[in-house]
PDB file of C-alpha atoms in Angstrom:
ATOM      1  CA  MET A   1      80.939  61.774  30.007  1.00  0.00           C
ATOM      2  CA  SER A   2      79.549  62.243  26.481  1.00  0.00           C
ATOM      3  CA  ALA A   3      78.598  65.622  25.029  1.00  0.00           C
ATOM      4  CA  GLY A   4      74.921  64.643  25.055  1.00  0.00           C
ATOM      5  CA  ALA A   5      75.046  63.767  28.748  1.00  0.00           C
ATOM      6  CA  VAL A   6      76.779  67.067  29.539  1.00  0.00           C
ATOM      7  CA  SER A   7      74.127  69.001  27.599  1.00  0.00           C
ATOM      8  CA  LEU A   8      71.335  67.161  29.381  1.00  0.00           C
ATOM      9  CA  GLU A   9      72.901  67.912  32.777  1.00  0.00           C
ATOM     10  CA  ARG A  10      73.184  71.595  31.897  1.00  0.00           C
ATOM     11  CA  ARG A  11      69.543  71.716  30.847  1.00  0.00           C
ATOM     12  CA  ARG A  12      68.542  70.109  34.115  1.00  0.00           C
ATOM     13  CA  VAL A  13      70.539  72.628  36.123  1.00  0.00           C
ATOM     14  CA  ARG A  14      69.074  75.500  34.092  1.00  0.00           C
ATOM     15  CA  THR A  15      65.558  74.183  34.609  1.00  0.00           C
ATOM     16  CA  ALA A  16      66.193  73.807  38.310  1.00  0.00           C
ATOM     17  CA  TRP A  17      67.318  77.442  38.564  1.00  0.00           C
ATOM     18  CA  ILE A  18      64.235  78.566  36.665  1.00  0.00           C
ATOM     19  CA  PHE A  19      61.944  76.780  39.130  1.00  0.00           C
ATOM     20  CA  LEU A  20      63.936  78.043  42.112  1.00  0.00           C
ATOM     21  CA  SER A  21      64.078  81.670  40.975  1.00  0.00           C
ATOM     22  CA  PRO A  22      60.638  82.687  42.385  1.00  0.00           C
ATOM     23  CA  ALA A  23      61.541  81.265  45.806  1.00  0.00           C
ATOM     24  CA  ILE A  24      64.944  82.976  45.685  1.00  0.00           C
ATOM     25  CA  ALA A  25      63.294  86.292  44.791  1.00  0.00           C
ATOM     26  CA  VAL A  26      60.827  85.976  47.671  1.00  0.00           C
ATOM     27  CA  PHE A  27      63.635  85.089  50.073  1.00  0.00           C
ATOM     28  CA  ALA A  28      65.676  88.087  48.909  1.00  0.00           C
ATOM     29  CA  ALA A  29      62.669  90.380  49.419  1.00  0.00           C
ATOM     30  CA  VAL A  30      61.576  89.178  52.862  1.00  0.00           C
ATOM     31  CA  ALA A  31      64.877  88.029  54.422  1.00  0.00           C
ATOM     32  CA  ALA A  32      68.057  89.053  52.626  1.00  0.00           C
ATOM     33  CA  TRP A  33      67.173  92.723  52.108  1.00  0.00           C
ATOM     34  CA  PRO A  34      66.057  93.377  55.723  1.00  0.00           C
ATOM     35  CA  LEU A  35      69.206  91.594  56.952  1.00  0.00           C
ATOM     36  CA  PHE A  36      71.504  93.690  54.785  1.00  0.00           C
ATOM     37  CA  ARG A  37      69.584  96.812  55.763  1.00  0.00           C
ATOM     38  CA  THR A  38      69.975  95.985  59.454  1.00  0.00           C
ATOM     39  CA  ILE A  39      73.714  95.389  59.050  1.00  0.00           C
ATOM     40  CA  TRP A  40      74.051  98.722  57.247  1.00  0.00           C
ATOM     41  CA  LEU A  41      72.109 100.624  59.916  1.00  0.00           C
ATOM     42  CA  GLY A  42      74.384  99.061  62.523  1.00  0.00           C
ATOM     43  CA  LEU A  43      77.252 100.932  60.898  1.00  0.00           C
ATOM     44  CA  THR A  44      75.506 104.329  61.248  1.00  0.00           C
ATOM     45  CA  ASP A  45      74.345 106.598  64.080  1.00  0.00           C
ATOM     46  CA  ALA A  46      70.758 106.666  62.779  1.00  0.00           C
ATOM     47  CA  GLY A  47      67.844 107.360  65.047  1.00  0.00           C
ATOM     48  CA  LEU A  48      64.510 105.587  64.939  1.00  0.00           C
ATOM     49  CA  GLY A  49      62.825 108.267  62.839  1.00  0.00           C
ATOM     50  CA  ALA A  50      65.870 109.216  60.789  1.00  0.00           C
ATOM     51  CA  GLU A  51      67.319 106.017  59.351  1.00  0.00           C
ATOM     52  CA  THR A  52      68.085 107.592  55.970  1.00  0.00           C
ATOM     53  CA  SER A  53      69.929 110.575  57.502  1.00  0.00           C
ATOM     54  CA  GLY A  54      72.220 108.560  59.780  1.00  0.00           C
ATOM     55  CA  GLN A  55      75.912 109.193  59.336  1.00  0.00           C
ATOM     56  CA  PHE A  56      78.278 106.325  58.640  1.00  0.00           C
ATOM     57  CA  VAL A  57      80.323 105.629  61.796  1.00  0.00           C
ATOM     58  CA  GLY A  58      81.879 102.302  60.877  1.00  0.00           C
ATOM     59  CA  PHE A  59      82.205  99.915  63.812  1.00  0.00           C
ATOM     60  CA  SER A  60      81.737 102.583  66.478  1.00  0.00           C
ATOM     61  CA  ASN A  61      78.467 100.993  67.596  1.00  0.00           C
ATOM     62  CA  PHE A  62      80.351  97.764  68.229  1.00  0.00           C
ATOM     63  CA  LEU A  63      83.579  99.171  69.711  1.00  0.00           C
ATOM     64  CA  ALA A  64      85.013 102.682  69.748  1.00  0.00           C
ATOM     65  CA  HIS A  65      87.522 104.663  71.799  1.00  0.00           C
ATOM     66  CA  ASP A  66      87.433 108.342  72.565  1.00  0.00           C
ATOM     67  CA  GLY A  67      89.258 110.508  75.040  1.00  0.00           C
ATOM     68  CA  SER A  68      87.307 109.132  78.010  1.00  0.00           C
ATOM     69  CA  GLY A  69      87.571 105.414  77.213  1.00  0.00           C
ATOM     70  CA  TRP A  70      85.958 102.579  75.292  1.00  0.00           C
ATOM     71  CA  SER A  71      82.308 102.468  74.246  1.00  0.00           C
ATOM     72  CA  GLY A  72      80.066 100.256  72.144  1.00  0.00           C
ATOM     73  CA  LEU A  73      78.297  96.923  72.400  1.00  0.00           C
ATOM     74  CA  LEU A  74      81.418  94.891  73.090  1.00  0.00           C
ATOM     75  CA  VAL A  75      81.990  96.767  76.364  1.00  0.00           C
ATOM     76  CA  ASP A  76      78.313  97.220  77.233  1.00  0.00           C
ATOM     77  CA  ARG A  77      77.546  95.334  80.440  1.00  0.00           C
ATOM     78  CA  ASP A  78      73.821  95.181  79.643  1.00  0.00           C
ATOM     79  CA  TRP A  79      74.607  93.530  76.316  1.00  0.00           C
ATOM     80  CA  TRP A  80      76.855  90.886  77.853  1.00  0.00           C
ATOM     81  CA  ARG A  81      74.263  90.223  80.560  1.00  0.00           C
ATOM     82  CA  ALA A  82      71.722  89.693  77.793  1.00  0.00           C
ATOM     83  CA  VAL A  83      74.115  87.317  75.998  1.00  0.00           C
ATOM     84  CA  TYR A  84      74.626  85.319  79.195  1.00  0.00           C
ATOM     85  CA  ASN A  85      70.877  85.219  79.878  1.00  0.00           C
ATOM     86  CA  THR A  86      70.090  84.058  76.344  1.00  0.00           C
ATOM     87  CA  VAL A  87      72.738  81.343  76.131  1.00  0.00           C
ATOM     88  CA  THR A  88      71.939  80.053  79.609  1.00  0.00           C
ATOM     89  CA  PHE A  89      68.213  80.094  78.904  1.00  0.00           C
ATOM     90  CA  ALA A  90      68.711  78.220  75.620  1.00  0.00           C
ATOM     91  CA  GLY A  91      71.015  75.625  77.155  1.00  0.00           C
ATOM     92  CA  ILE A  92      68.856  74.817  80.181  1.00  0.00           C
ATOM     93  CA  SER A  93      65.494  74.921  78.403  1.00  0.00           C
ATOM     94  CA  VAL A  94      66.613  72.826  75.427  1.00  0.00           C
ATOM     95  CA  VAL A  95      68.161  70.158  77.657  1.00  0.00           C
ATOM     96  CA  LEU A  96      65.009  69.924  79.792  1.00  0.00           C
ATOM     97  CA  GLU A  97      62.727  69.917  76.754  1.00  0.00           C
ATOM     98  CA  THR A  98      64.797  67.214  75.069  1.00  0.00           C
ATOM     99  CA  VAL A  99      64.860  64.912  78.109  1.00  0.00           C
ATOM    100  CA  ILE A 100      61.168  65.364  78.928  1.00  0.00           C
ATOM    101  CA  GLY A 101      60.193  65.230  75.261  1.00  0.00           C
ATOM    102  CA  PHE A 102      62.145  62.016  74.757  1.00  0.00           C
ATOM    103  CA  ALA A 103      60.444  60.421  77.780  1.00  0.00           C
ATOM    104  CA  LEU A 104      57.007  61.443  76.558  1.00  0.00           C
ATOM    105  CA  ALA A 105      57.760  60.250  73.034  1.00  0.00           C
ATOM    106  CA  LEU A 106      58.816  56.831  74.356  1.00  0.00           C
ATOM    107  CA  LEU A 107      55.619  56.694  76.401  1.00  0.00           C
ATOM    108  CA  ILE A 108      53.156  57.525  73.661  1.00  0.00           C
ATOM    109  CA  ASP A 109      55.013  55.372  71.136  1.00  0.00           C
ATOM    110  CA  ARG A 110      53.671  52.322  72.974  1.00  0.00           C
ATOM    111  CA  GLU A 111      50.308  50.707  72.342  1.00  0.00           C
ATOM    112  CA  PHE A 112      47.790  51.350  75.126  1.00  0.00           C
ATOM    113  CA  PRO A 113      44.123  52.427  75.393  1.00  0.00           C
ATOM    114  CA  GLY A 114      43.641  56.169  74.970  1.00  0.00           C
ATOM    115  CA  ARG A 115      46.965  56.722  73.246  1.00  0.00           C
ATOM    116  CA  GLY A 116      45.431  58.951  70.576  1.00  0.00           C
ATOM    117  CA  LEU A 117      43.742  61.144  73.189  1.00  0.00           C
ATOM    118  CA  LEU A 118      46.978  61.469  75.157  1.00  0.00           C
ATOM    119  CA  ARG A 119      48.877  62.481  72.003  1.00  0.00           C
ATOM    120  CA  ALA A 120      46.357  65.187  71.277  1.00  0.00           C
ATOM    121  CA  ALA A 121      46.434  66.442  74.876  1.00  0.00           C
ATOM    122  CA  ILE A 122      50.241  66.659  74.892  1.00  0.00           C
ATOM    123  CA  LEU A 123      50.181  68.953  71.840  1.00  0.00           C
ATOM    124  CA  ILE A 124      47.802  71.483  73.437  1.00  0.00           C
ATOM    125  CA  PRO A 125      50.513  73.642  75.081  1.00  0.00           C
ATOM    126  CA  TRP A 126      52.451  73.869  71.799  1.00  0.00           C
ATOM    127  CA  ALA A 127      49.276  74.892  69.926  1.00  0.00           C
ATOM    128  CA  ILE A 128      48.698  77.870  72.266  1.00  0.00           C
ATOM    129  CA  PRO A 129      50.335  81.091  70.965  1.00  0.00           C
ATOM    130  CA  THR A 130      53.438  81.962  72.982  1.00  0.00           C
ATOM    131  CA  ILE A 131      52.137  85.330  74.125  1.00  0.00           C
ATOM    132  CA  VAL A 132      48.898  83.766  75.338  1.00  0.00           C
ATOM    133  CA  ALA A 133      50.779  81.012  77.161  1.00  0.00           C
ATOM    134  CA  ALA A 134      53.099  83.578  78.801  1.00  0.00           C
ATOM    135  CA  ARG A 135      50.118  85.632  79.950  1.00  0.00           C
ATOM    136  CA  LEU A 136      48.480  82.507  81.389  1.00  0.00           C
ATOM    137  CA  TRP A 137      51.640  81.733  83.344  1.00  0.00           C
ATOM    138  CA  GLY A 138      51.786  85.355  84.490  1.00  0.00           C
ATOM    139  CA  TRP A 139      48.269  85.077  85.935  1.00  0.00           C
ATOM    140  CA  MET A 140      48.931  81.714  87.575  1.00  0.00           C
ATOM    141  CA  LEU A 141      52.150  82.987  89.189  1.00  0.00           C
ATOM    142  CA  ASN A 142      50.773  86.311  90.374  1.00  0.00           C
ATOM    143  CA  ASP A 143      51.663  86.831  94.032  1.00  0.00           C
ATOM    144  CA  GLN A 144      48.206  88.221  94.871  1.00  0.00           C
ATOM    145  CA  TYR A 145      45.696  86.028  93.049  1.00  0.00           C
ATOM    146  CA  GLY A 146      47.803  83.369  91.316  1.00  0.00           C
ATOM    147  CA  VAL A 147      46.678  79.758  91.576  1.00  0.00           C
ATOM    148  CA  VAL A 148      50.243  78.530  92.144  1.00  0.00           C
ATOM    149  CA  ASN A 149      50.644  80.503  95.367  1.00  0.00           C
ATOM    150  CA  HIS A 150      47.135  79.517  96.432  1.00  0.00           C
ATOM    151  CA  VAL A 151      47.867  75.795  96.054  1.00  0.00           C
ATOM    152  CA  LEU A 152      51.234  76.057  97.800  1.00  0.00           C
ATOM    153  CA  LEU A 153      49.726  78.028 100.684  1.00  0.00           C
ATOM    154  CA  MET A 154      46.889  75.525 101.077  1.00  0.00           C
ATOM    155  CA  SER A 155      49.337  72.614 101.099  1.00  0.00           C
ATOM    156  CA  GLY A 156      51.664  74.312 103.597  1.00  0.00           C
ATOM    157  CA  ALA A 157      54.655  74.307 101.239  1.00  0.00           C
ATOM    158  CA  ILE A 158      55.012  78.085 101.700  1.00  0.00           C
ATOM    159  CA  HIS A 159      53.819  80.410 104.459  1.00  0.00           C
ATOM    160  CA  GLU A 160      53.475  83.636 102.470  1.00  0.00           C
ATOM    161  CA  PRO A 161      52.913  84.447  98.793  1.00  0.00           C
ATOM    162  CA  VAL A 162      56.006  84.305  96.603  1.00  0.00           C
ATOM    163  CA  ALA A 163      56.680  87.018  93.999  1.00  0.00           C
ATOM    164  CA  TRP A 164      57.632  84.534  91.291  1.00  0.00           C
ATOM    165  CA  ILE A 165      57.993  87.160  88.560  1.00  0.00           C
ATOM    166  CA  ALA A 166      59.030  90.265  90.518  1.00  0.00           C
ATOM    167  CA  ASN A 167      62.065  88.579  92.068  1.00  0.00           C
ATOM    168  CA  PRO A 168      64.812  88.482  89.376  1.00  0.00           C
ATOM    169  CA  ALA A 169      66.440  85.382  90.876  1.00  0.00           C
ATOM    170  CA  ILE A 170      63.191  83.428  90.679  1.00  0.00           C
ATOM    171  CA  ALA A 171      61.840  85.090  87.529  1.00  0.00           C
ATOM    172  CA  TYR A 172      64.613  83.601  85.402  1.00  0.00           C
ATOM    173  CA  TRP A 173      63.655  80.045  86.373  1.00  0.00           C
ATOM    174  CA  THR A 174      59.981  80.897  86.047  1.00  0.00           C
ATOM    175  CA  VAL A 175      60.577  81.864  82.430  1.00  0.00           C
ATOM    176  CA  ILE A 176      62.424  78.619  81.808  1.00  0.00           C
ATOM    177  CA  ILE A 177      59.585  76.574  83.311  1.00  0.00           C
ATOM    178  CA  ALA A 178      57.016  78.396  81.180  1.00  0.00           C
ATOM    179  CA  ASP A 179      59.097  77.815  78.056  1.00  0.00           C
ATOM    180  CA  VAL A 180      59.622  74.130  78.863  1.00  0.00           C
ATOM    181  CA  TRP A 181      55.859  73.689  79.319  1.00  0.00           C
ATOM    182  CA  LYS A 182      55.214  75.418  76.005  1.00  0.00           C
ATOM    183  CA  GLU A 183      57.919  73.860  73.807  1.00  0.00           C
ATOM    184  CA  THR A 184      58.304  70.324  75.139  1.00  0.00           C
ATOM    185  CA  PRO A 185      55.433  69.051  72.907  1.00  0.00           C
ATOM    186  CA  TYR A 186      57.411  70.283  69.881  1.00  0.00           C
ATOM    187  CA  MET A 187      60.353  68.107  70.872  1.00  0.00           C
ATOM    188  CA  THR A 188      58.005  65.238  71.655  1.00  0.00           C
ATOM    189  CA  LEU A 189      56.429  65.435  68.222  1.00  0.00           C
ATOM    190  CA  LEU A 190      59.747  65.439  66.346  1.00  0.00           C
ATOM    191  CA  ILE A 191      61.246  62.628  68.435  1.00  0.00           C
ATOM    192  CA  LEU A 192      58.048  60.570  68.144  1.00  0.00           C
ATOM    193  CA  ALA A 193      58.185  60.914  64.359  1.00  0.00           C
ATOM    194  CA  GLY A 194      61.718  59.516  64.451  1.00  0.00           C
ATOM    195  CA  LEU A 195      60.736  56.677  66.782  1.00  0.00           C
ATOM    196  CA  GLN A 196      57.921  55.550  64.492  1.00  0.00           C
ATOM    197  CA  MET A 197      60.360  55.295  61.592  1.00  0.00           C
ATOM    198  CA  LEU A 198      62.551  52.759  63.410  1.00  0.00           C
ATOM    199  CA  PRO A 199      62.431  49.113  62.248  1.00  0.00           C
ATOM    200  CA  ARG A 200      60.452  47.125  64.797  1.00  0.00           C
ATOM    201  CA  ASP A 201      62.191  43.837  63.981  1.00  0.00           C
ATOM    202  CA  CYS A 202      65.379  45.102  65.689  1.00  0.00           C
ATOM    203  CA  PHE A 203      63.533  45.496  68.978  1.00  0.00           C
ATOM    204  CA  GLU A 204      61.831  42.124  68.652  1.00  0.00           C
ATOM    205  CA  ALA A 205      65.150  40.418  67.990  1.00  0.00           C
ATOM    206  CA  ALA A 206      66.737  42.156  70.987  1.00  0.00           C
ATOM    207  CA  ARG A 207      63.909  41.038  73.281  1.00  0.00           C
ATOM    208  CA  ILE A 208      64.186  37.473  72.037  1.00  0.00           C
ATOM    209  CA  ASP A 209      67.931  37.564  72.784  1.00  0.00           C
ATOM    210  CA  GLY A 210      67.111  38.620  76.349  1.00  0.00           C
ATOM    211  CA  ALA A 211      68.105  42.287  76.200  1.00  0.00           C
ATOM    212  CA  GLY A 212      66.582  44.449  78.926  1.00  0.00           C
ATOM    213  CA  PRO A 213      64.822  47.825  78.420  1.00  0.00           C
ATOM    214  CA  TRP A 214      67.910  49.854  79.280  1.00  0.00           C
ATOM    215  CA  THR A 215      70.126  47.863  76.914  1.00  0.00           C
ATOM    216  CA  ILE A 216      67.558  48.209  74.127  1.00  0.00           C
ATOM    217  CA  PHE A 217      67.370  51.951  74.719  1.00  0.00           C
ATOM    218  CA  THR A 218      71.114  52.618  74.830  1.00  0.00           C
ATOM    219  CA  ARG A 219      72.203  50.107  72.155  1.00  0.00           C
ATOM    220  CA  ILE A 220      69.315  50.284  69.666  1.00  0.00           C
ATOM    221  CA  THR A 221      66.856  53.122  70.237  1.00  0.00           C
ATOM    222  CA  LEU A 222      69.306  55.946  70.939  1.00  0.00           C
ATOM    223  CA  PRO A 223      71.765  55.223  68.088  1.00  0.00           C
ATOM    224  CA  LEU A 224      68.931  54.811  65.560  1.00  0.00           C
ATOM    225  CA  ILE A 225      67.055  57.921  66.709  1.00  0.00           C
ATOM    226  CA  TRP A 226      70.207  60.037  66.960  1.00  0.00           C
ATOM    227  CA  PRO A 227      69.886  61.810  63.538  1.00  0.00           C
ATOM    228  CA  ALA A 228      66.261  62.772  64.226  1.00  0.00           C
ATOM    229  CA  LEU A 229      67.200  63.872  67.741  1.00  0.00           C
ATOM    230  CA  ILE A 230      69.978  66.069  66.388  1.00  0.00           C
ATOM    231  CA  VAL A 231      67.553  67.767  63.965  1.00  0.00           C
ATOM    232  CA  ALA A 232      65.053  68.402  66.774  1.00  0.00           C
ATOM    233  CA  VAL A 233      67.688  69.831  69.130  1.00  0.00           C
ATOM    234  CA  THR A 234      69.194  72.005  66.395  1.00  0.00           C
ATOM    235  CA  PHE A 235      65.923  73.635  65.423  1.00  0.00           C
ATOM    236  CA  ARG A 236      64.844  74.095  69.038  1.00  0.00           C
ATOM    237  CA  ALA A 237      68.218  75.579  70.047  1.00  0.00           C
ATOM    238  CA  LEU A 238      68.102  78.097  67.205  1.00  0.00           C
ATOM    239  CA  ASP A 239      64.602  79.104  68.221  1.00  0.00           C
ATOM    240  CA  ALA A 240      65.585  79.407  71.891  1.00  0.00           C
ATOM    241  CA  LEU A 241      68.482  81.735  71.060  1.00  0.00           C
ATOM    242  CA  ARG A 242      65.981  84.130  69.485  1.00  0.00           C
ATOM    243  CA  VAL A 243      63.720  84.137  72.556  1.00  0.00           C
ATOM    244  CA  PHE A 244      61.787  87.340  73.093  1.00  0.00           C
ATOM    245  CA  ASP A 245      58.052  87.090  73.714  1.00  0.00           C
ATOM    246  CA  VAL A 246      57.872  84.724  76.716  1.00  0.00           C
ATOM    247  CA  ILE A 247      60.512  86.722  78.653  1.00  0.00           C
ATOM    248  CA  TYR A 248      59.089  90.097  77.622  1.00  0.00           C
ATOM    249  CA  VAL A 249      55.528  89.238  78.588  1.00  0.00           C
ATOM    250  CA  LEU A 250      56.404  87.578  81.908  1.00  0.00           C
ATOM    251  CA  THR A 251      59.082  89.954  83.208  1.00  0.00           C
ATOM    252  CA  SER A 252      57.980  93.313  81.745  1.00  0.00           C
ATOM    253  CA  ASN A 253      61.367  94.098  80.200  1.00  0.00           C
ATOM    254  CA  ASN A 254      63.351  93.409  83.362  1.00  0.00           C
ATOM    255  CA  LYS A 255      67.013  94.155  82.683  1.00  0.00           C
ATOM    256  CA  ARG A 256      68.185  91.326  84.933  1.00  0.00           C
ATOM    257  CA  VAL A 257      66.564  88.669  82.731  1.00  0.00           C
ATOM    258  CA  MET A 258      66.735  90.479  79.369  1.00  0.00           C
ATOM    259  CA  SER A 259      67.578  88.432  76.264  1.00  0.00           C
ATOM    260  CA  MET A 260      69.588  89.620  73.270  1.00  0.00           C
ATOM    261  CA  SER A 261      66.400  90.173  71.252  1.00  0.00           C
ATOM    262  CA  MET A 262      64.922  92.221  74.086  1.00  0.00           C
ATOM    263  CA  PHE A 263      68.117  94.302  74.312  1.00  0.00           C
ATOM    264  CA  ALA A 264      67.991  95.062  70.579  1.00  0.00           C
ATOM    265  CA  ARG A 265      64.297  95.972  70.875  1.00  0.00           C
ATOM    266  CA  ARG A 266      64.980  98.253  73.869  1.00  0.00           C
ATOM    267  CA  GLU A 267      67.705 100.176  72.078  1.00  0.00           C
ATOM    268  CA  LEU A 268      65.683 100.454  68.891  1.00  0.00           C
ATOM    269  CA  ILE A 269      62.201 101.239  70.258  1.00  0.00           C
ATOM    270  CA  ASP A 270      62.570 102.574  73.813  1.00  0.00           C
ATOM    271  CA  PHE A 271      65.790 104.544  73.302  1.00  0.00           C
ATOM    272  CA  GLN A 272      65.113 105.192  69.563  1.00  0.00           C
ATOM    273  CA  LEU A 273      68.716 104.339  68.626  1.00  0.00           C
ATOM    274  CA  ALA A 274      68.263 102.645  65.269  1.00  0.00           C
ATOM    275  CA  GLY A 275      72.003 102.366  64.684  1.00  0.00           C
ATOM    276  CA  TYR A 276      72.854 100.900  68.080  1.00  0.00           C
ATOM    277  CA  GLY A 277      69.780  98.619  68.059  1.00  0.00           C
ATOM    278  CA  SER A 278      70.623  97.383  64.570  1.00  0.00           C
ATOM    279  CA  ALA A 279      74.191  96.696  65.692  1.00  0.00           C
ATOM    280  CA  ALA A 280      72.795  94.602  68.533  1.00  0.00           C
ATOM    281  CA  ALA A 281      70.526  92.740  66.080  1.00  0.00           C
ATOM    282  CA  THR A 282      73.549  92.142  63.837  1.00  0.00           C
ATOM    283  CA  LEU A 283      75.520  90.680  66.730  1.00  0.00           C
ATOM    284  CA  LEU A 284      72.534  88.493  67.569  1.00  0.00           C
ATOM    285  CA  PHE A 285      72.470  87.196  63.996  1.00  0.00           C
ATOM    286  CA  LEU A 286      76.234  86.561  64.004  1.00  0.00           C
ATOM    287  CA  THR A 287      76.034  84.808  67.394  1.00  0.00           C
ATOM    288  CA  ILE A 288      73.284  82.473  66.203  1.00  0.00           C
ATOM    289  CA  ALA A 289      75.148  81.809  62.946  1.00  0.00           C
ATOM    290  CA  ALA A 290      78.380  81.013  64.784  1.00  0.00           C
ATOM    291  CA  MET A 291      76.668  78.741  67.292  1.00  0.00           C
ATOM    292  CA  THR A 292      74.814  77.004  64.472  1.00  0.00           C
ATOM    293  CA  VAL A 293      78.079  76.219  62.689  1.00  0.00           C
ATOM    294  CA  MET A 294      79.690  75.034  65.940  1.00  0.00           C
ATOM    295  CA  PHE A 295      76.665  72.958  66.878  1.00  0.00           C
ATOM    296  CA  LEU A 296      76.352  71.283  63.480  1.00  0.00           C
ATOM    297  CA  THR A 297      80.074  70.580  63.351  1.00  0.00           C
ATOM    298  CA  ALA A 298      80.041  68.988  66.778  1.00  0.00           C
ATOM    299  CA  THR A 299      76.923  66.931  66.128  1.00  0.00           C
ATOM    300  CA  ARG A 300      78.187  65.809  62.723  1.00  0.00           C
ATOM    301  CA  SER A 301      81.367  64.531  64.326  1.00  0.00           C
ATOM    302  CA  SER A 302      79.321  62.789  67.021  1.00  0.00           C
ATOM    303  CA  THR A 303      77.025  61.215  64.414  1.00  0.00           C
ATOM    304  CA  VAL A 304      79.964  59.981  62.339  1.00  0.00           C
ATOM    305  CA  GLY A 305      81.539  58.537  65.466  1.00  0.00           C
ATOM    306  CA  ARG A 306      78.357  56.655  66.351  1.00  0.00           C
ATOM    307  CA  LEU A 307      77.980  55.249  62.847  1.00  0.00           C
ATOM    308  CA  SER A 308      81.616  54.213  62.487  1.00  0.00           C
TER     309      SER A 308
END
């Protein structure tokens, strides 16, 4: 490469950094600094109103041993229950949202009268704020005046009102159903965008060759839509791992269905343990980061395998 080309490349890189610097500064102010601050507080015994006076305790909030035994987040049963709840919630809800969203996307990708109206109607649940949607589901599932119990009683499916939210065993699935209703349109929208980018001549050629709908779906649609599907699942999974509002509003901070975000909030706000709550938030961040790396690695390998 000539000296002139090297100089031009350096100028381009320098110009790029100049244009990126405002965005980097904003990111550092609104994301990087709070993250570093949270990690630091997780290494102290600070209280909610005394963050600056907290004493450095190292990793004691995560794991510590005194004369009576082990303590810290890594041996906290409530924390591990919250981890299990969060991971299970994310796995089940994302799978259901992906399957239902894919089916809806395939449906509204076809030409039929009223398709535009149906597309707009499908997006309504996603447009409703999560807290509002959770409150609506809480009213519908109320065991005294909820419309769900009323319909089931009228149809004879049940003989007495069911406490959908008060019962921890049922409340967990109730939260999943509410989240699937709320977030499925998001998956539908992303998958539909990928479907509309596919070349139509491939499908026409397959139909002319006599390929059936299932063969077209498995041999053409799914491989071509795979990159867009991976992006949709990745973003939705990351969002599901941070779940807070829908569970908090529906279950009123029930420990049996508590997520990791709710656990961190409880320690920080209810118990006023800024150090312990920040340590929980740090573990939440590390968990999401680790699962992101694992997920992207696995999906990249799968994508390469499909394309090879």
